[in-house]
Amino acid sequence: MVKPTLLVLAAGMGSRYGSLKQMDGVGPNGEAIIDYSVYDAIRAGFGKVVFVIRESFGKDFREIFNAERFGGKIEVRYVYQELDRLPEGFTVPEGREKPWGTNHAVMMGAPEINEPFAVINADDFYGADAFRVMSDYLQSLSESQNRYCMVAYELSKTLSENGTVSRGVCSVDGEGNLQGMVERTQIERMPDGRILYHDDGADEELEEMTPVSMNLFGFTPDYFTHSEAFFKEFLKARGTELKSECYMPMMVNKLIQEGTATLRVLRSSARWFGVTYQADREPLRQRLAQMQSDGTYPEKLW
């Protein structure tokens, strides 16, 4: 059985941390969130991790996050997302500085990935059960094509106590397949306990158990071919815009709506954690310390 690969979107880390050598660890021993993701992926059965990074901090990143750091327990590869890594015939418009988005980042993994793979954000904590559920599904795909998946989280388990958040709200059919995702912004829990989103001035309520995407997707390699074709369409339509971005949910929605692919929505008991606001860091640090104290993670990961 082929082991799946983990594709980690880390190209934005350089701008967030400046020098990666001063990167703020959140674990008891200075572990980064990436460390927990890779640890969980290894014990869930992933065989390789591919990091999508930028050349501007590539040397620093490779010195920190390499096979030695992970105890030689997983194969490690690196690919680069740069503005000029575009399909033949396209160029970067003058004045553009913003990256091309998460779907473009995923496309960079094509040279290193020939097996089912999962995609995660580098700075999100997804939980061990999410990786197990994802790995089990990907390993069941064998030679299948156009059968994708995602781990959906309960909305109530992804909120911040320190401000509003944006989430991809999922519609799921009776067979557990995704029908579509809608980005909802300014989601927050109100003093009366309700969860509301305020898009365009609205005050619409969302249920606690509403499934939302946190960019934990699973694909088979044919996704790369679909992505390149879609990205070309995107560049023709919006490539001259200096801040346009091509996101994974846009690609997924297109493939589902046109009937090219199906995407199974997997459910997990895991709780997502992230650092949307600086004040989110301390609760995450405390949670990770507790999980290492109660044996969910060993005293030292590596």
Tab-separated table of C-alpha atoms in Angstrom:
chain	number	residue	atom	x	y	z
A	1	MET	CA	0.000	0.000	0.000
A	2	VAL	CA	1.396	3.382	-1.041
A	3	LYS	CA	1.967	5.806	1.802
A	4	PRO	CA	0.420	9.244	1.233
A	5	THR	CA	2.441	12.462	1.172
A	6	LEU	CA	1.933	15.581	3.262
A	7	LEU	CA	2.190	18.889	1.370
A	8	VAL	CA	2.806	21.780	3.779
A	9	LEU	CA	2.055	25.321	2.588
A	10	ALA	CA	4.797	27.364	4.235
A	11	ALA	CA	5.633	30.014	1.614
A	12	GLY	CA	4.150	32.781	3.761
A	13	MET	CA	6.273	32.061	6.826
A	14	GLY	CA	9.142	34.338	5.842
A	15	SER	CA	6.999	37.477	5.858
A	16	ARG	CA	5.359	36.526	9.162
A	17	TYR	CA	8.522	35.689	11.088
A	18	GLY	CA	11.222	37.736	9.359
A	19	SER	CA	14.179	35.507	10.085
A	20	LEU	CA	13.078	31.909	10.624
A	21	LYS	CA	15.912	31.468	13.105
A	22	GLN	CA	13.918	33.619	15.509
A	23	MET	CA	10.681	31.760	14.815
A	24	ASP	CA	8.401	31.705	17.831
A	25	GLY	CA	8.001	28.163	19.151
A	26	VAL	CA	4.728	27.292	20.888
A	27	GLY	CA	5.547	23.882	22.406
A	28	PRO	CA	7.102	23.258	25.841
A	29	ASN	CA	10.506	22.654	24.221
A	30	GLY	CA	10.186	25.370	21.592
A	31	GLU	CA	8.419	23.140	19.063
A	32	ALA	CA	6.770	24.868	16.120
A	33	ILE	CA	3.279	23.919	14.977
A	34	ILE	CA	4.947	22.234	11.979
A	35	ASP	CA	6.642	19.808	14.370
A	36	TYR	CA	3.295	18.578	15.690
A	37	SER	CA	1.846	18.249	12.181
A	38	VAL	CA	4.789	16.185	10.950
A	39	TYR	CA	4.774	14.058	14.117
A	40	ASP	CA	1.055	13.343	13.697
A	41	ALA	CA	1.529	12.608	9.988
A	42	ILE	CA	4.291	10.074	10.673
A	43	ARG	CA	2.238	8.100	13.174
A	44	ALA	CA	-0.781	8.273	10.839
A	45	GLY	CA	1.215	6.543	8.080
A	46	PHE	CA	2.445	9.352	5.825
A	47	GLY	CA	5.723	8.545	4.113
A	48	LYS	CA	6.917	11.904	2.811
A	49	VAL	CA	6.552	15.593	3.582
A	50	VAL	CA	6.949	18.277	0.905
A	51	PHE	CA	7.349	21.875	2.052
A	52	VAL	CA	6.256	24.720	-0.217
A	53	ILE	CA	8.546	27.634	0.671
A	54	ARG	CA	10.091	30.776	-0.829
A	55	GLU	CA	13.645	30.997	-2.110
A	56	SER	CA	14.175	34.130	-0.002
A	57	PHE	CA	14.201	32.045	3.204
A	58	GLY	CA	14.856	28.616	1.717
A	59	LYS	CA	18.304	28.194	3.246
A	60	ASP	CA	17.102	29.055	6.769
A	61	PHE	CA	14.068	26.805	6.422
A	62	ARG	CA	16.054	23.805	5.220
A	63	GLU	CA	18.504	24.206	8.091
A	64	ILE	CA	15.634	24.026	10.605
A	65	PHE	CA	13.025	21.690	9.097
A	66	ASN	CA	14.943	18.765	7.653
A	67	ALA	CA	15.020	14.976	7.918
A	68	GLU	CA	17.464	15.122	10.828
A	69	ARG	CA	15.089	17.281	12.854
A	70	PHE	CA	12.352	14.694	12.356
A	71	GLY	CA	14.597	11.848	13.446
A	72	GLY	CA	14.952	10.479	9.916
A	73	LYS	CA	11.435	9.050	10.240
A	74	ILE	CA	10.019	10.666	7.098
A	75	GLU	CA	11.330	11.643	3.672
A	76	VAL	CA	11.630	15.426	3.296
A	77	ARG	CA	11.449	17.452	0.069
A	78	TYR	CA	11.210	21.186	-0.734
A	79	VAL	CA	9.589	23.115	-3.589
A	80	TYR	CA	9.413	26.850	-4.186
A	81	GLN	CA	6.463	29.147	-4.796
A	82	GLU	CA	7.564	32.308	-6.597
A	83	LEU	CA	5.612	34.945	-8.480
A	84	ASP	CA	7.244	34.052	-11.793
A	85	ARG	CA	6.523	30.311	-11.589
A	86	LEU	CA	3.734	30.557	-14.152
A	87	PRO	CA	2.540	28.437	-17.075
A	88	GLU	CA	4.286	29.094	-20.365
A	89	GLY	CA	3.050	32.245	-22.077
A	90	PHE	CA	2.202	34.158	-18.884
A	91	THR	CA	4.247	36.825	-17.109
A	92	VAL	CA	4.032	38.686	-13.811
A	93	PRO	CA	2.330	42.092	-14.246
A	94	GLU	CA	4.442	45.076	-13.324
A	95	GLY	CA	3.903	46.092	-9.695
A	96	ARG	CA	2.617	42.712	-8.492
A	97	GLU	CA	4.043	41.662	-5.109
A	98	LYS	CA	1.258	39.486	-3.665
A	99	PRO	CA	1.549	35.673	-4.005
A	100	TRP	CA	-0.814	33.883	-6.385
A	101	GLY	CA	-2.706	32.024	-3.642
A	102	THR	CA	-3.043	28.554	-2.144
A	103	ASN	CA	-3.980	26.736	-5.357
A	104	HIS	CA	-0.840	28.064	-7.027
A	105	ALA	CA	1.149	26.907	-3.980
A	106	VAL	CA	-0.268	23.383	-4.295
A	107	MET	CA	0.689	23.277	-7.982
A	108	MET	CA	4.347	23.664	-7.008
A	109	GLY	CA	4.271	20.188	-5.453
A	110	ALA	CA	3.663	18.381	-8.749
A	111	PRO	CA	7.328	17.441	-9.470
A	112	GLU	CA	7.680	15.719	-6.079
A	113	ILE	CA	4.290	13.997	-5.724
A	114	ASN	CA	3.032	10.916	-7.589
A	115	GLU	CA	0.791	9.479	-4.864
A	116	PRO	CA	-2.321	10.586	-2.930
A	117	PHE	CA	-1.471	13.587	-0.786
A	118	ALA	CA	-2.861	15.841	1.916
A	119	VAL	CA	-2.487	19.627	2.034
A	120	ILE	CA	-2.166	21.666	5.237
A	121	ASN	CA	-1.241	25.180	6.302
A	122	ALA	CA	2.118	25.355	8.086
A	123	ASP	CA	0.837	27.446	10.985
A	124	ASP	CA	-2.391	25.582	11.806
A	125	PHE	CA	-2.656	22.809	14.415
A	126	TYR	CA	-5.016	20.115	13.101
A	127	GLY	CA	-4.835	17.367	15.727
A	128	ALA	CA	-3.722	13.731	15.568
A	129	ASP	CA	-7.149	12.288	14.747
A	130	ALA	CA	-7.489	14.527	11.686
A	131	PHE	CA	-4.273	13.129	10.223
A	132	ARG	CA	-5.361	9.559	10.997
A	133	VAL	CA	-8.733	10.021	9.310
A	134	MET	CA	-7.104	11.655	6.289
A	135	SER	CA	-4.395	9.000	5.941
A	136	ASP	CA	-6.884	6.136	6.171
A	137	TYR	CA	-8.960	7.616	3.352
A	138	LEU	CA	-6.019	8.433	1.098
A	139	GLN	CA	-4.596	4.927	1.512
A	140	SER	CA	-7.936	3.488	0.393
A	141	LEU	CA	-7.865	5.304	-2.952
A	142	SER	CA	-5.277	3.057	-4.645
A	143	GLU	CA	-5.208	4.063	-8.341
A	144	SER	CA	-8.426	6.092	-8.171
A	145	GLN	CA	-8.719	9.470	-9.886
A	146	ASN	CA	-10.928	12.483	-9.244
A	147	ARG	CA	-11.850	11.264	-5.755
A	148	TYR	CA	-10.818	13.845	-3.213
A	149	CYS	CA	-11.507	14.504	0.446
A	150	MET	CA	-11.254	17.048	3.218
A	151	VAL	CA	-11.428	16.967	6.996
A	152	ALA	CA	-14.215	19.263	8.162
A	153	TYR	CA	-14.217	20.765	11.635
A	154	GLU	CA	-17.166	21.784	13.748
A	155	LEU	CA	-17.387	25.564	13.560
A	156	SER	CA	-17.544	25.902	17.344
A	157	LYS	CA	-14.110	24.231	17.583
A	158	THR	CA	-12.422	26.768	15.299
A	159	LEU	CA	-13.403	30.118	16.839
A	160	SER	CA	-11.117	32.651	18.480
A	161	GLU	CA	-11.956	34.354	21.749
A	162	ASN	CA	-9.994	37.366	20.580
A	163	GLY	CA	-11.839	38.493	17.458
A	164	THR	CA	-13.687	37.449	14.322
A	165	VAL	CA	-12.523	34.706	11.949
A	166	SER	CA	-13.166	33.703	8.335
A	167	ARG	CA	-14.199	30.130	7.547
A	168	GLY	CA	-15.237	28.113	4.494
A	169	VAL	CA	-18.761	26.928	5.341
A	170	CYS	CA	-19.460	23.548	3.723
A	171	SER	CA	-22.662	22.136	2.250
A	172	VAL	CA	-22.707	18.321	2.432
A	173	ASP	CA	-25.117	15.907	0.731
A	174	GLY	CA	-26.672	12.795	2.235
A	175	GLU	CA	-23.775	10.603	1.066
A	176	GLY	CA	-21.188	12.751	2.820
A	177	ASN	CA	-19.890	14.483	-0.306
A	178	LEU	CA	-19.204	18.188	-0.563
A	179	GLN	CA	-21.707	20.194	-2.571
A	180	GLY	CA	-19.893	23.489	-2.230
A	181	MET	CA	-18.063	25.923	0.056
A	182	VAL	CA	-18.943	29.527	0.822
A	183	GLU	CA	-16.431	31.831	2.491
A	184	ARG	CA	-17.980	33.545	5.523
A	185	THR	CA	-16.090	36.392	7.141
A	186	GLN	CA	-16.319	38.136	10.498
A	187	ILE	CA	-17.610	35.066	12.342
A	188	GLU	CA	-17.767	35.384	16.113
A	189	ARG	CA	-19.527	34.060	19.196
A	190	MET	CA	-21.837	36.658	20.661
A	191	PRO	CA	-22.321	37.360	24.396
A	192	ASP	CA	-25.625	35.442	24.266
A	193	GLY	CA	-23.812	32.332	22.984
A	194	ARG	CA	-24.956	32.460	19.363
A	195	ILE	CA	-22.448	32.249	16.507
A	196	LEU	CA	-23.003	34.945	13.879
A	197	TYR	CA	-21.294	36.052	10.697
A	198	HIS	CA	-21.410	39.672	9.605
A	199	ASP	CA	-20.630	39.546	5.880
A	200	ASP	CA	-21.630	42.825	4.228
A	201	GLY	CA	-23.334	43.984	7.412
A	202	ALA	CA	-25.390	40.806	7.885
A	203	ASP	CA	-26.081	39.232	11.287
A	204	GLU	CA	-26.774	35.662	10.212
A	205	GLU	CA	-26.626	32.776	12.666
A	206	LEU	CA	-24.582	29.615	12.130
A	207	GLU	CA	-25.076	26.342	14.005
A	208	GLU	CA	-22.420	25.082	16.413
A	209	MET	CA	-21.902	21.885	14.391
A	210	THR	CA	-21.653	23.621	10.998
A	211	PRO	CA	-18.861	21.862	9.051
A	212	VAL	CA	-16.105	24.256	7.985
A	213	SER	CA	-12.919	23.907	5.981
A	214	MET	CA	-9.552	24.692	7.550
A	215	ASN	CA	-7.587	23.860	4.381
A	216	LEU	CA	-6.975	20.215	5.250
A	217	PHE	CA	-7.640	18.644	1.849
A	218	GLY	CA	-6.728	15.305	0.310
A	219	PHE	CA	-6.126	14.828	-3.418
A	220	THR	CA	-4.889	12.312	-5.942
A	221	PRO	CA	-2.134	13.463	-8.342
A	222	ASP	CA	-4.576	14.167	-11.185
A	223	TYR	CA	-5.484	17.298	-9.214
A	224	PHE	CA	-2.300	18.923	-10.531
A	225	THR	CA	-3.476	18.630	-14.135
A	226	HIS	CA	-6.848	20.168	-13.296
A	227	SER	CA	-5.135	22.929	-11.329
A	228	GLU	CA	-2.828	23.994	-14.119
A	229	ALA	CA	-5.734	24.222	-16.579
A	230	PHE	CA	-7.783	26.230	-14.090
A	231	PHE	CA	-4.865	28.512	-13.245
A	232	LYS	CA	-4.432	29.370	-16.905
A	233	GLU	CA	-8.105	30.374	-17.050
A	234	PHE	CA	-7.637	32.398	-13.884
A	235	LEU	CA	-4.607	34.229	-15.297
A	236	LYS	CA	-6.444	35.062	-18.516
A	237	ALA	CA	-9.341	36.527	-16.550
A	238	ARG	CA	-7.602	38.110	-13.561
A	239	GLY	CA	-3.860	37.848	-14.097
A	240	THR	CA	-3.405	41.592	-14.552
A	241	GLU	CA	-4.941	42.340	-11.135
A	242	LEU	CA	-2.157	43.087	-8.675
A	243	LYS	CA	-3.848	41.399	-5.697
A	244	SER	CA	-5.917	38.589	-7.221
A	245	GLU	CA	-5.359	35.123	-5.736
A	246	CYS	CA	-6.271	31.622	-6.882
A	247	TYR	CA	-7.446	29.592	-3.885
A	248	MET	CA	-7.959	25.857	-3.367
A	249	PRO	CA	-11.687	26.242	-2.543
A	250	MET	CA	-12.220	27.986	-5.896
A	251	MET	CA	-10.681	24.998	-7.672
A	252	VAL	CA	-12.578	22.454	-5.570
A	253	ASN	CA	-15.925	24.187	-6.116
A	254	LYS	CA	-15.348	24.268	-9.872
A	255	LEU	CA	-14.498	20.565	-10.115
A	256	ILE	CA	-17.530	19.586	-8.045
A	257	GLN	CA	-19.984	21.847	-9.829
A	258	GLU	CA	-18.947	20.644	-13.282
A	259	GLY	CA	-19.028	17.001	-12.159
A	260	THR	CA	-15.334	16.338	-12.795
A	261	ALA	CA	-14.603	15.160	-9.258
A	262	THR	CA	-16.220	14.217	-5.967
A	263	LEU	CA	-14.947	15.246	-2.563
A	264	ARG	CA	-15.765	13.228	0.555
A	265	VAL	CA	-16.195	15.268	3.735
A	266	LEU	CA	-14.452	13.407	6.552
A	267	ARG	CA	-15.294	14.137	10.161
A	268	SER	CA	-12.850	14.082	13.026
A	269	SER	CA	-12.932	14.481	16.795
A	270	ALA	CA	-9.875	16.761	16.590
A	271	ARG	CA	-9.925	20.397	17.606
A	272	TRP	CA	-8.236	22.944	15.367
A	273	PHE	CA	-5.955	25.608	16.829
A	274	GLY	CA	-4.326	28.568	15.153
A	275	VAL	CA	-2.839	31.925	15.956
A	276	THR	CA	-5.176	34.340	14.219
A	277	TYR	CA	-4.423	36.977	16.852
A	278	GLN	CA	-1.366	37.425	19.052
A	279	ALA	CA	-3.565	36.752	22.077
A	280	ASP	CA	-4.315	33.275	20.662
A	281	ARG	CA	-0.724	32.203	21.224
A	282	GLU	CA	-0.890	31.686	24.994
A	283	PRO	CA	-4.015	29.438	24.966
A	284	LEU	CA	-2.367	27.346	22.242
A	285	ARG	CA	0.863	27.117	24.240
A	286	GLN	CA	-1.074	25.982	27.324
A	287	ARG	CA	-3.051	23.428	25.318
A	288	LEU	CA	0.083	21.898	23.809
A	289	ALA	CA	1.758	21.735	27.212
A	290	GLN	CA	-1.314	19.945	28.588
A	291	MET	CA	-1.320	17.435	25.717
A	292	GLN	CA	2.329	16.622	26.348
A	293	SER	CA	1.635	16.358	30.064
A	294	ASP	CA	-1.299	13.951	29.603
A	295	GLY	CA	0.601	11.734	27.170
A	296	THR	CA	-1.108	12.771	23.926
A	297	TYR	CA	2.398	13.738	22.810
A	298	PRO	CA	5.705	12.580	24.321
A	299	GLU	CA	7.785	14.909	26.468
A	300	LYS	CA	10.014	15.461	23.458
A	301	LEU	CA	8.726	14.955	19.929
A	302	TRP	CA	12.104	14.267	18.359
